[in-house]
Coordinates of C-alpha atoms in Angstrom, one line a residue:
M25 CA 108.9 39.5 -16.5
H26 CA 105.3 38.7 -16.0
R27 CA 103.4 36.5 -18.5
C28 CA 101.2 38.6 -20.9
L29 CA 97.5 37.9 -20.5
K30 CA 95.5 36.6 -23.4
V31 CA 92.5 38.4 -24.7
N32 CA 90.0 35.8 -23.4
E33 CA 91.8 35.9 -20.0
I34 CA 91.3 39.7 -19.8
L35 CA 87.6 39.4 -20.8
G36 CA 87.2 36.7 -18.2
M37 CA 88.6 39.0 -15.5
I38 CA 86.2 41.8 -16.6
M39 CA 83.2 39.5 -16.4
G40 CA 84.2 38.4 -12.9
Y41 CA 83.2 41.9 -11.7
V42 CA 79.6 41.4 -12.7
P43 CA 77.6 39.9 -9.8
S44 CA 75.9 37.0 -11.4
G45 CA 74.0 36.1 -8.2
E46 CA 72.1 39.4 -8.1
P47 CA 69.1 40.5 -10.3
T48 CA 71.0 43.6 -11.6
G49 CA 74.0 41.4 -12.4
R50 CA 72.0 38.9 -14.3
A51 CA 70.3 41.6 -16.3
T52 CA 73.7 43.0 -17.2
L53 CA 74.9 39.6 -18.3
A54 CA 71.8 39.0 -20.4
A55 CA 72.3 42.4 -22.1
L56 CA 75.9 41.6 -22.9
A57 CA 75.0 38.2 -24.2
R58 CA 72.4 39.8 -26.6
T59 CA 74.3 42.9 -27.7
C60 CA 78.0 42.3 -27.5
Q61 CA 79.7 39.6 -29.7
V62 CA 83.0 39.8 -27.7
F63 CA 81.2 39.1 -24.4
H64 CA 78.5 36.8 -25.8
E65 CA 80.0 33.4 -24.8
L66 CA 81.5 34.6 -21.5
A67 CA 78.2 36.2 -20.5
L68 CA 76.2 33.0 -21.3
D69 CA 78.8 31.0 -19.3
S70 CA 78.2 33.3 -16.3
L71 CA 74.4 33.3 -16.6
W72 CA 74.2 29.4 -16.7
H73 CA 77.2 28.7 -14.4
H74 CA 74.8 27.7 -11.6
Q75 CA 71.1 26.8 -11.7
D76 CA 68.9 26.3 -8.6
D77 CA 66.7 23.8 -10.5
L78 CA 66.0 22.4 -13.9
L79 CA 63.1 24.7 -14.8
N80 CA 65.0 27.2 -16.9
L81 CA 66.7 24.4 -18.8
L82 CA 63.5 22.4 -19.4
R83 CA 61.9 25.5 -20.9
C84 CA 64.5 25.3 -23.6
F85 CA 62.5 22.5 -25.3
P86 CA 60.1 23.6 -28.1
E87 CA 56.9 25.1 -26.6
D88 CA 54.7 22.5 -28.2
A89 CA 56.7 19.7 -26.4
W90 CA 55.9 20.4 -22.8
T91 CA 53.4 21.7 -20.2
F92 CA 54.0 23.3 -16.9
T93 CA 51.2 23.6 -14.2
E94 CA 51.3 25.2 -10.8
A95 CA 48.9 24.4 -8.0
P96 CA 47.9 27.1 -5.5
T97 CA 49.6 27.4 -2.2
M98 CA 47.5 26.1 0.8
S99 CA 47.8 27.0 4.4
F100 CA 46.2 25.2 7.4
G101 CA 46.7 27.2 10.6
W102 CA 50.4 27.1 11.3
S103 CA 51.2 24.6 8.5
K104 CA 52.1 26.4 5.3
E105 CA 52.2 23.9 2.3
P106 CA 54.9 24.5 -0.4
R107 CA 53.9 25.7 -3.8
M108 CA 53.5 22.6 -6.1
S109 CA 54.4 22.6 -9.8
H110 CA 54.5 19.9 -12.4
F111 CA 56.4 19.5 -15.6
D112 CA 55.3 17.1 -18.3
T113 CA 56.3 16.4 -21.9
T114 CA 53.5 16.2 -24.5
R115 CA 55.4 14.4 -27.3
S116 CA 58.5 12.5 -28.0
L117 CA 61.7 14.5 -28.3
G118 CA 63.9 14.2 -31.4
P119 CA 67.5 15.2 -31.9
E120 CA 66.5 18.7 -33.1
D121 CA 64.6 19.3 -29.9
W122 CA 67.7 18.9 -27.8
I123 CA 69.8 21.4 -29.7
R124 CA 68.9 24.5 -27.5
F125 CA 68.9 22.3 -24.4
D126 CA 72.5 21.1 -25.1
H127 CA 73.6 24.7 -26.0
Y128 CA 73.0 25.8 -22.4
A129 CA 73.4 22.5 -20.5
R130 CA 77.1 22.3 -21.3
R131 CA 77.7 25.6 -19.6
I132 CA 76.2 24.5 -16.2
R133 CA 78.8 23.9 -13.5
G134 CA 76.5 23.7 -10.4
L135 CA 73.0 22.5 -10.1
G136 CA 70.6 22.7 -7.1
T137 CA 70.5 24.6 -3.7
Q138 CA 72.0 23.6 -0.4
R139 CA 70.2 24.2 2.9
D140 CA 72.3 25.5 5.8
Y141 CA 73.0 23.0 8.5
G142 CA 71.6 25.2 11.2
T143 CA 68.0 25.5 9.9
W144 CA 65.1 23.2 10.2
P145 CA 63.5 21.9 6.9
E146 CA 60.0 23.2 7.7
F147 CA 58.7 25.6 5.1
G148 CA 58.3 29.2 5.9
A149 CA 60.1 31.3 8.5
W150 CA 59.0 30.4 12.1
G151 CA 58.2 33.0 14.7
P152 CA 56.6 33.0 18.1
D153 CA 53.2 32.4 16.5
G154 CA 54.2 29.9 13.9
P155 CA 55.4 30.4 10.3
S156 CA 55.5 33.9 8.9
D157 CA 54.1 35.0 5.5
A158 CA 57.5 34.4 3.9
K159 CA 57.3 33.0 0.4
A160 CA 57.0 29.2 0.5
P161 CA 59.6 27.3 -1.5
E162 CA 58.4 25.7 -4.7
I163 CA 58.3 21.9 -5.1
M164 CA 58.6 20.7 -8.6
G165 CA 57.5 17.3 -9.8
L166 CA 58.8 15.7 -13.1
S167 CA 56.6 13.2 -14.9
A168 CA 57.6 9.7 -16.0
S169 CA 57.7 10.9 -19.6
V170 CA 60.4 13.4 -18.7
Y171 CA 62.4 10.6 -17.1
V172 CA 62.0 8.4 -20.3
E173 CA 63.2 11.2 -22.5
F174 CA 66.2 12.0 -20.2
R175 CA 67.1 8.3 -20.0
I176 CA 67.1 7.8 -23.8
R177 CA 69.2 11.0 -24.3
R178 CA 71.6 9.9 -21.5
S179 CA 72.3 6.7 -23.2
T180 CA 74.2 8.5 -26.0
S181 CA 75.9 11.4 -24.2
P182 CA 76.0 13.1 -20.8
L183 CA 73.2 15.6 -20.1
F184 CA 75.5 17.9 -18.2
P185 CA 79.1 17.3 -19.5
S186 CA 80.6 20.1 -17.4
L187 CA 78.7 19.6 -14.2
R188 CA 81.0 19.9 -11.1
Q189 CA 78.5 20.3 -8.2
L190 CA 75.1 18.8 -7.7
Y191 CA 72.8 19.5 -4.7
W192 CA 69.6 17.4 -4.5
D193 CA 67.2 18.3 -1.7
G194 CA 64.4 15.9 -1.0
W195 CA 62.5 18.6 0.7
R196 CA 62.2 20.5 -2.5
T197 CA 60.7 17.7 -4.6
D198 CA 57.6 15.6 -4.5
G199 CA 59.7 12.5 -3.7
T200 CA 59.5 11.0 -7.2
N201 CA 62.6 12.6 -8.6
L202 CA 65.4 10.7 -6.8
H203 CA 65.8 8.4 -9.8
F204 CA 66.6 11.5 -11.9
V205 CA 69.9 12.1 -10.0
E206 CA 71.7 9.2 -11.6
L207 CA 71.0 10.7 -15.0
L208 CA 72.6 14.0 -14.0
L209 CA 75.9 12.5 -12.8
G210 CA 79.0 12.8 -14.9
R211 CA 82.7 11.9 -14.9
R212 CA 83.6 15.5 -14.0
L213 CA 81.4 15.8 -11.0
Q214 CA 83.4 16.8 -7.9
R215 CA 80.8 17.5 -5.3
L216 CA 77.5 15.6 -4.6
N217 CA 75.1 16.6 -1.9
L218 CA 72.0 14.4 -1.4
S219 CA 69.3 15.2 1.2
V220 CA 67.1 12.2 0.7
A221 CA 64.4 12.7 3.4
E222 CA 63.2 9.1 3.2
W223 CA 61.0 9.3 6.2
K224 CA 59.1 12.2 4.6
H225 CA 58.3 10.6 1.2
K226 CA 58.3 6.9 2.3
R227 CA 59.5 5.9 -1.2
P228 CA 61.4 2.7 -2.0
K229 CA 64.9 2.9 -0.7
E230 CA 66.5 0.8 -3.4
C231 CA 66.9 3.9 -5.6
V232 CA 69.3 5.4 -3.0
L233 CA 71.4 2.3 -2.8
S234 CA 71.6 2.0 -6.5
L235 CA 72.7 5.6 -6.9
I236 CA 75.4 5.4 -4.3
C237 CA 76.7 2.0 -5.6
A238 CA 77.1 3.7 -9.1
L239 CA 79.2 6.5 -7.9
P240 CA 82.7 5.0 -8.4
D241 CA 82.0 4.4 -12.1
S242 CA 79.8 7.4 -12.9
C243 CA 81.8 10.0 -10.8
P244 CA 85.4 8.8 -10.6
E245 CA 86.7 12.3 -9.8
L246 CA 84.3 12.9 -6.9
R247 CA 86.0 14.8 -4.1
E248 CA 83.1 15.8 -1.7
L249 CA 80.1 13.5 -0.8
E250 CA 77.3 14.3 1.6
V251 CA 74.2 12.1 2.1
S252 CA 71.8 13.1 4.8
K253 CA 68.3 12.0 5.9
S254 CA 68.8 8.5 4.7
Y255 CA 68.6 5.4 7.0
V256 CA 69.9 2.9 4.5
A257 CA 72.7 4.8 2.7
L258 CA 75.5 4.3 5.3
T259 CA 76.2 0.7 4.5
S260 CA 76.4 1.3 0.8
I261 CA 78.6 4.3 1.3
A262 CA 81.0 2.3 3.5
R263 CA 81.2 -0.3 0.8
V264 CA 82.1 2.1 -2.1
L265 CA 84.4 4.4 -0.1
P266 CA 87.6 2.5 -1.1
S267 CA 86.7 2.9 -4.7
L268 CA 86.3 6.7 -4.5
R269 CA 90.0 7.4 -4.7
H270 CA 89.8 11.2 -5.0
L271 CA 87.3 11.6 -2.1
R272 CA 88.5 14.3 0.4
S273 CA 85.3 15.2 2.3
L274 CA 82.5 12.9 3.6
S275 CA 79.3 13.8 5.4
V276 CA 76.8 11.2 6.5
S277 CA 74.0 11.0 9.0
N278 CA 71.4 8.7 10.7
G279 CA 73.7 5.8 11.5
S280 CA 73.1 2.8 13.8
A281 CA 75.9 1.2 15.8
A282 CA 76.3 -1.7 13.4
N283 CA 76.5 0.5 10.3
F284 CA 78.9 2.9 12.1
V285 CA 81.4 0.0 12.7
V286 CA 81.3 -0.9 9.0
L287 CA 81.9 2.8 8.1
L288 CA 84.8 3.0 10.6
R289 CA 86.6 0.1 8.9
S290 CA 86.4 1.8 5.5
L291 CA 87.5 5.2 7.0
Q292 CA 90.6 3.5 8.6
A293 CA 91.6 2.4 5.1
M294 CA 91.4 5.9 3.7
P295 CA 94.6 7.8 4.6
V296 CA 93.8 10.9 2.4
L297 CA 90.4 11.9 3.8
E298 CA 90.5 15.5 4.9
S299 CA 87.1 16.2 6.3
L300 CA 84.5 14.0 8.1
R301 CA 81.1 15.2 9.2
L302 CA 78.9 12.8 11.3
C303 CA 75.3 14.1 11.9
D304 CA 72.6 12.5 14.1
M305 CA 74.8 9.5 15.1
W306 CA 73.2 8.1 18.2
V307 CA 75.9 5.4 18.7
D308 CA 75.8 4.2 22.3
M309 CA 79.1 2.4 22.4
D310 CA 82.8 2.8 23.2
A311 CA 86.1 1.6 21.8
S312 CA 85.9 -1.8 23.6
D313 CA 82.6 -2.5 21.7
V314 CA 84.1 -2.0 18.3
G315 CA 86.5 -4.9 18.3
L316 CA 89.0 -3.2 16.0
A317 CA 92.6 -2.3 16.3
N318 CA 92.6 1.2 17.9
R319 CA 94.3 2.9 14.9
G320 CA 91.8 5.7 14.7
I321 CA 91.1 7.7 11.5
S322 CA 93.2 10.2 9.6
V323 CA 91.2 13.4 9.1
A324 CA 92.2 17.1 9.3
S325 CA 88.7 18.3 10.1
L326 CA 86.0 16.4 12.2
D327 CA 82.4 17.7 12.7
I328 CA 80.0 15.9 15.0
E329 CA 76.4 17.2 15.1
E330 CA 73.0 16.4 16.5
S331 CA 74.3 14.1 19.3
S332 CA 74.4 14.3 23.1
P333 CA 77.6 14.9 25.0
G334 CA 77.6 11.2 26.1
F335 CA 77.4 9.9 22.5
V336 CA 80.0 12.5 21.4
S337 CA 82.5 11.1 24.0
G338 CA 82.0 7.6 22.7
L339 CA 82.4 8.7 19.1
L340 CA 85.7 10.5 19.9
Q341 CA 87.0 7.5 21.8
I342 CA 86.3 5.3 18.8
L343 CA 87.4 7.6 16.1
Q344 CA 90.7 8.7 17.7
P345 CA 91.2 11.6 15.4
R346 CA 94.8 12.2 16.4
R347 CA 95.8 14.2 13.3
A348 CA 92.7 16.5 13.4
R349 CA 93.5 20.2 13.2
S350 CA 89.8 21.3 13.5
I351 CA 87.0 19.8 15.6
S352 CA 83.4 21.0 15.8
L353 CA 81.0 19.4 18.3
R354 CA 77.4 20.8 17.9
M355 CA 75.1 18.9 20.3
R356 CA 71.4 18.7 20.0
H357 CA 70.6 19.0 23.8
S358 CA 72.4 18.7 27.1
G359 CA 70.7 15.4 27.9
S360 CA 70.9 16.1 31.7
Q361 CA 67.2 15.5 32.4
A362 CA 66.7 12.5 34.7
W363 CA 64.4 9.6 33.7
G364 CA 62.8 7.1 36.1
G365 CA 63.8 8.9 39.2
A366 CA 67.6 8.7 38.4
E367 CA 69.9 11.4 39.6
P368 CA 70.4 14.0 36.7
I369 CA 74.0 14.4 35.6
P370 CA 75.0 18.1 35.3
L371 CA 76.0 19.3 31.8
Y372 CA 79.4 20.4 33.1
T373 CA 80.2 16.8 34.2
K374 CA 79.4 15.5 30.8
L375 CA 81.3 18.2 29.0
H376 CA 84.3 17.7 31.3
K377 CA 84.3 14.0 30.4
M378 CA 84.0 14.8 26.7
F379 CA 87.0 17.2 26.9
T380 CA 89.0 14.6 28.7
V381 CA 88.3 12.0 26.0
L382 CA 89.2 14.7 23.4
E383 CA 92.5 15.3 25.2
D384 CA 93.3 11.6 25.1
S385 CA 92.1 11.1 21.5
C386 CA 93.8 14.1 19.8
D387 CA 97.5 15.0 19.3
P388 CA 98.0 18.3 21.3
S389 CA 100.5 19.4 18.7
E390 CA 98.0 19.2 15.8
L391 CA 94.6 20.7 17.0
E392 CA 94.2 24.3 16.0
S393 CA 90.5 25.0 16.2
I394 CA 87.6 23.8 18.4
H395 CA 84.0 24.7 18.3
V396 CA 81.5 23.4 21.0
E397 CA 77.8 24.3 20.9
C398 CA 75.3 22.8 23.3
P399 CA 72.4 22.9 22.4
I400 CA 72.5 23.8 18.7
R401 CA 71.1 27.3 18.3
R402 CA 68.5 27.7 15.6
D403 CA 67.0 31.1 14.7
N404 CA 63.6 29.7 13.7
V405 CA 63.0 27.5 16.8
N406 CA 62.0 28.7 20.2
V407 CA 63.8 27.5 23.3
G408 CA 61.4 25.3 25.2
D409 CA 61.3 24.1 28.8
A410 CA 63.6 21.2 28.0
D411 CA 66.3 23.6 27.1
A412 CA 66.1 25.7 30.4
P413 CA 69.5 27.0 31.5
E414 CA 71.8 24.4 33.0
E415 CA 73.8 24.7 36.3
P416 CA 76.8 27.1 36.0
C417 CA 79.9 25.4 34.6
P418 CA 83.0 25.6 36.8
R419 CA 86.4 26.6 35.5
W420 CA 87.8 23.1 35.8
M421 CA 85.5 21.9 33.1
L422 CA 87.7 23.5 30.4
E423 CA 91.0 22.5 31.9
P424 CA 91.6 19.5 29.6
L425 CA 91.6 21.9 26.6
L426 CA 94.6 23.7 28.1
S427 CA 96.9 20.9 26.9
F428 CA 96.3 21.9 23.3
G429 CA 99.1 24.5 22.9
R430 CA 98.5 25.2 19.2
L431 CA 94.9 26.3 19.4
A432 CA 94.2 29.4 17.3
K433 CA 90.4 29.4 17.6
V434 CA 88.4 28.5 20.7
D435 CA 84.6 28.9 20.3
I436 CA 82.3 27.7 23.1
S437 CA 78.6 28.4 23.3
L438 CA 76.6 26.7 26.0
N439 CA 73.1 26.9 27.5
A440 CA 74.8 27.5 30.8
D441 CA 77.0 30.1 32.5
L442 CA 80.8 29.8 32.6
V443 CA 82.4 30.5 35.9
L444 CA 85.7 32.1 35.0
D445 CA 88.0 34.4 36.9
D446 CA 91.2 36.3 36.0
A447 CA 93.4 33.3 37.0
A448 CA 91.5 31.1 34.6
L449 CA 91.9 33.5 31.7
Q450 CA 95.6 33.9 32.5
N451 CA 96.0 30.1 32.3
M452 CA 94.2 30.1 28.9
A453 CA 96.4 32.9 27.6
L454 CA 99.5 31.2 28.7
S455 CA 98.4 27.8 27.3
W456 CA 97.3 29.1 24.0
P457 CA 100.0 31.6 22.8
R458 CA 98.9 31.2 19.2
L459 CA 95.3 32.2 19.9
Q460 CA 93.5 34.3 17.3
V461 CA 89.9 34.1 18.1
L462 CA 88.3 33.4 21.5
N463 CA 84.6 33.1 22.2
L464 CA 83.5 32.2 25.7
N465 CA 79.8 32.0 25.6
G466 CA 79.3 35.3 23.7
G467 CA 80.1 37.3 26.8
K468 CA 77.2 35.9 28.7
W469 CA 77.1 37.4 32.2
I470 CA 76.8 34.9 35.1
G471 CA 75.5 37.5 37.6
E472 CA 76.4 38.2 41.2
G473 CA 77.5 35.5 43.7
H474 CA 80.1 33.9 41.4
P475 CA 83.8 34.7 40.6
H476 CA 84.2 37.1 37.6
S477 CA 86.9 38.0 35.2
T478 CA 87.9 41.6 35.2
F479 CA 89.8 44.0 33.0
A480 CA 92.9 42.2 34.1
A481 CA 91.7 39.2 32.0
V482 CA 91.8 41.4 28.9
A483 CA 95.4 42.5 29.8
H484 CA 96.4 38.8 30.1
L485 CA 95.1 38.1 26.6
A486 CA 96.9 41.2 25.2
R487 CA 100.1 40.2 27.0
H488 CA 100.4 36.5 26.1
C489 CA 98.4 36.2 22.8
P490 CA 100.3 38.3 20.2
D491 CA 98.2 37.0 17.3
L492 CA 94.8 37.7 18.9
V493 CA 92.3 39.3 16.4
G494 CA 89.1 39.3 18.5
F495 CA 87.5 37.9 21.6
S496 CA 84.1 37.4 23.2
L497 CA 84.2 37.6 27.0
A498 CA 82.2 38.7 30.0
I499 CA 84.1 41.0 32.4
D500 CA 83.2 42.8 35.6
N501 CA 84.5 46.3 35.2
S502 CA 82.2 47.9 37.8
C503 CA 85.2 48.3 40.1
T504 CA 88.1 50.4 38.9
A505 CA 90.7 48.5 41.0
S506 CA 91.6 46.2 38.1
E507 CA 91.8 49.2 35.8
D508 CA 94.1 51.1 38.2
K509 CA 96.3 48.1 38.6
F510 CA 96.6 47.6 34.9
S511 CA 97.2 51.3 34.3
S512 CA 100.1 51.3 36.7
R513 CA 102.0 48.7 34.6
E514 CA 103.8 49.2 31.4
T515 CA 102.1 47.0 28.8
T516 CA 103.0 46.9 25.1
Q517 CA 100.2 47.8 22.8
H518 CA 98.5 45.0 21.0
E519 CA 98.0 46.0 17.4
R520 CA 96.1 43.1 16.0
V521 CA 92.9 43.0 17.9
K522 CA 90.0 44.4 15.7
W523 CA 86.9 43.4 17.5
M524 CA 85.5 42.4 20.9
Q525 CA 82.1 41.1 22.1
L526 CA 81.5 42.0 25.8
G527 CA 77.9 40.7 25.9
D528 CA 76.2 41.3 29.3
S529 CA 79.4 42.5 31.0
A530 CA 79.2 45.0 33.9
L531 CA 81.1 47.7 32.1
G532 CA 81.0 50.6 34.6
N533 CA 82.3 53.9 33.2
K534 CA 82.1 53.4 29.4
R535 CA 84.4 56.3 28.5
R536 CA 87.1 55.2 30.9
L537 CA 86.8 51.7 29.6
V538 CA 87.1 52.8 26.0
H539 CA 90.1 55.0 26.9
L540 CA 91.9 51.9 28.2
L541 CA 90.9 49.7 25.4
V542 CA 91.9 52.1 22.7
N543 CA 95.3 52.6 24.4
L544 CA 95.8 48.9 24.7
F545 CA 94.4 48.0 21.2
P546 CA 95.1 51.0 18.9
C547 CA 93.6 49.1 15.8
L548 CA 90.3 48.3 17.6
E549 CA 87.4 48.8 15.1
Q550 CA 84.4 47.2 16.8
I551 CA 83.0 46.8 20.3
R552 CA 79.7 45.1 20.9
S553 CA 77.6 44.6 24.1
S554 CA 74.1 43.9 25.0
A555 CA 73.5 47.2 26.9
E556 CA 74.8 49.6 24.2
S557 CA 74.3 49.7 20.4
E558 CA 77.3 49.3 18.1
D559 CA 76.8 52.9 16.9
A560 CA 77.1 54.2 20.5
W561 CA 80.3 52.3 21.0
N562 CA 81.6 53.7 17.6
T563 CA 80.8 57.2 18.7
V564 CA 82.7 56.9 21.9
M565 CA 85.7 55.2 20.2
E566 CA 85.9 58.0 17.6
L567 CA 85.8 60.7 20.2
E568 CA 88.6 58.9 22.1
K569 CA 90.8 58.4 19.0
R570 CA 90.2 62.0 18.0
R571 CA 91.3 63.2 21.5
Q572 CA 94.5 61.0 21.2
R573 CA 95.3 62.6 17.8
E574 CA 94.9 66.1 19.3
D575 CA 97.1 65.2 22.2
D576 CA 99.8 63.8 19.8
K577 CA 99.7 67.1 17.8
S578 CA 100.0 69.2 20.9
S579 CA 103.0 67.2 22.1
L580 CA 105.0 67.9 18.9

C-alpha cells in the first residue's frame, strides 16, 4: 500500500500550484499569508524562497534605521546608463532590529539573478539603431555602514542559514559590494555564481582571491561553482578544487596558458566532476606543451565557449574528455580572416581538424550529444562585415563525427552553408541509429549549383533512426522524382517524429509534401519553414489528417 501523506505534505503540494514567479501568484501567496493560518508559513516560504536582490530584506529593518536614495536614469545617445540606487544605515542596529530580518532571511533559498550565457552585458535591448527604450536594470550600492552591521551580525550567526543558491552579478552593482558576498555564504550553500567584471570596476582583486580561498571552509557542501569575468581567479580556483569534495560542476573563464595548466592538474585529480565549462580560454598550445601525463579529465559534460576553432582543437587535445557524454562548442568567430598577407584558412578546414581531434579525444561509445555553433549567435548584436558568410562546407567536414555511434543529439549551426546530399544523410542515419534530434544549420538553403538532399534523405532518417523526435534540414523537393521513388516503396510509418524545421528548403507542391509527411510521420505536430507561417502549415496538416480520417471511415 502507498504511504499516507501528512497534512503538511498535502498543503505543500497545494502551494506548489501557485506560480510564485508571477505577479498574480505572489499576490495570492501574500493574501494566503495574511488571512489563512493553515497556509501562513508555507505561503511565506514560497514568497521568500528566491529574492533577486537584498532590497526587500533590507527594508525589514526599522524605518528610522535606514535611508534609500535613487538617482535618475541618464542617457547619452546610444549609451543608456543604469538606474543607480544607494542603501545606507542611519544608526547602529541592535538585536531587536534584526528580529524581522531574521524571520524572513531564514526562508530564502536563492539570492540574485543569473544572466543568460548568450547575451551581452550592455544595459538595454540593442536594435539596429542602438539600445531600445527598455527599462534599464537597477544597480544598487550598499554603504560601508551596512557592511559593518552585516559583519558584526555575521560573527554570531549566519545571515542566511538556509541559502542554497547565490548569484552575484558585477554588472548589477557599483563594484563596491564584492566584499559582501563572503558574508552571505553558508555551510548549506550548493551553488555559487560570481560574475566579477573586474575590468569594468577596476577594483582591487584581493577580495576575489580571499573569497575563493574561503570556499572550502565556508561552503563545504558546494556542488556548482561558476566564476566569470575575472582574470585572477583561475589560479585560486585550481588551488582549492581538491578541497571542494562535493563539487560536481565547474565554470571558469578568462584563463592564460600558465593558469590553464595549473587548473588542468587539479582537474585530473577530481574523478567525480560531472560538468566543466571553459569560457574565453585563448590558450594557444597543444598536448606537447603541457608536459603532463596524457590522462585527460573525467567529465560527463564539456562546454567550451568564446574561443576560435583553432584554440578549441588545442583544448580538446589537452583535455582528452574520453568519458564525455555531452560536448558543446560555441565559438566566437570563424577566425578565417588573413593577416599580414597570409593565405586565409577556410572555416571548413578548421572545423574538420577540430572534429578529427574530437574523434581522437573522445570515446565513441560514450558521446551522446554534440552542439557546434560558429559564430555564437546573439539576438542583441548585429552581424558585421567580419562575420560575412564563409565558404560552403563540404560533406567530408562532418565525416569524423560518423564514428560516434551513440549520438542522440546533433546540433550544428554555422555561418556557412552545408553541402549535403542524400548519400551524406544516409550515412548519418546509418551511423547514428539512436538519433533523437538532428539540426543541420536550421535548414539553411545553399542555393543552386551545389548538391542537395531531397525527400529521400527524410526517408533515410525515418528508416534508420527509430527514436527520432525532430529534425532541421534543407531539402530540394522541387522535383517529384524522389517523391515518386519513395512512394513506390513500402516504408514503415515512423510514429515518434513530432516536429521538423525545413528552413529555406525548395518545397515544391506543399499539399503533396504534407501528404507524404503525414503518411510517413502520423504523429507529426509541427512544420516550420521560412516561406510559410506555422499557422499555414497547421492548416494544411489538419486538412490532410481530416481527409485521412474520412478515407478510413469510408473503407470500413
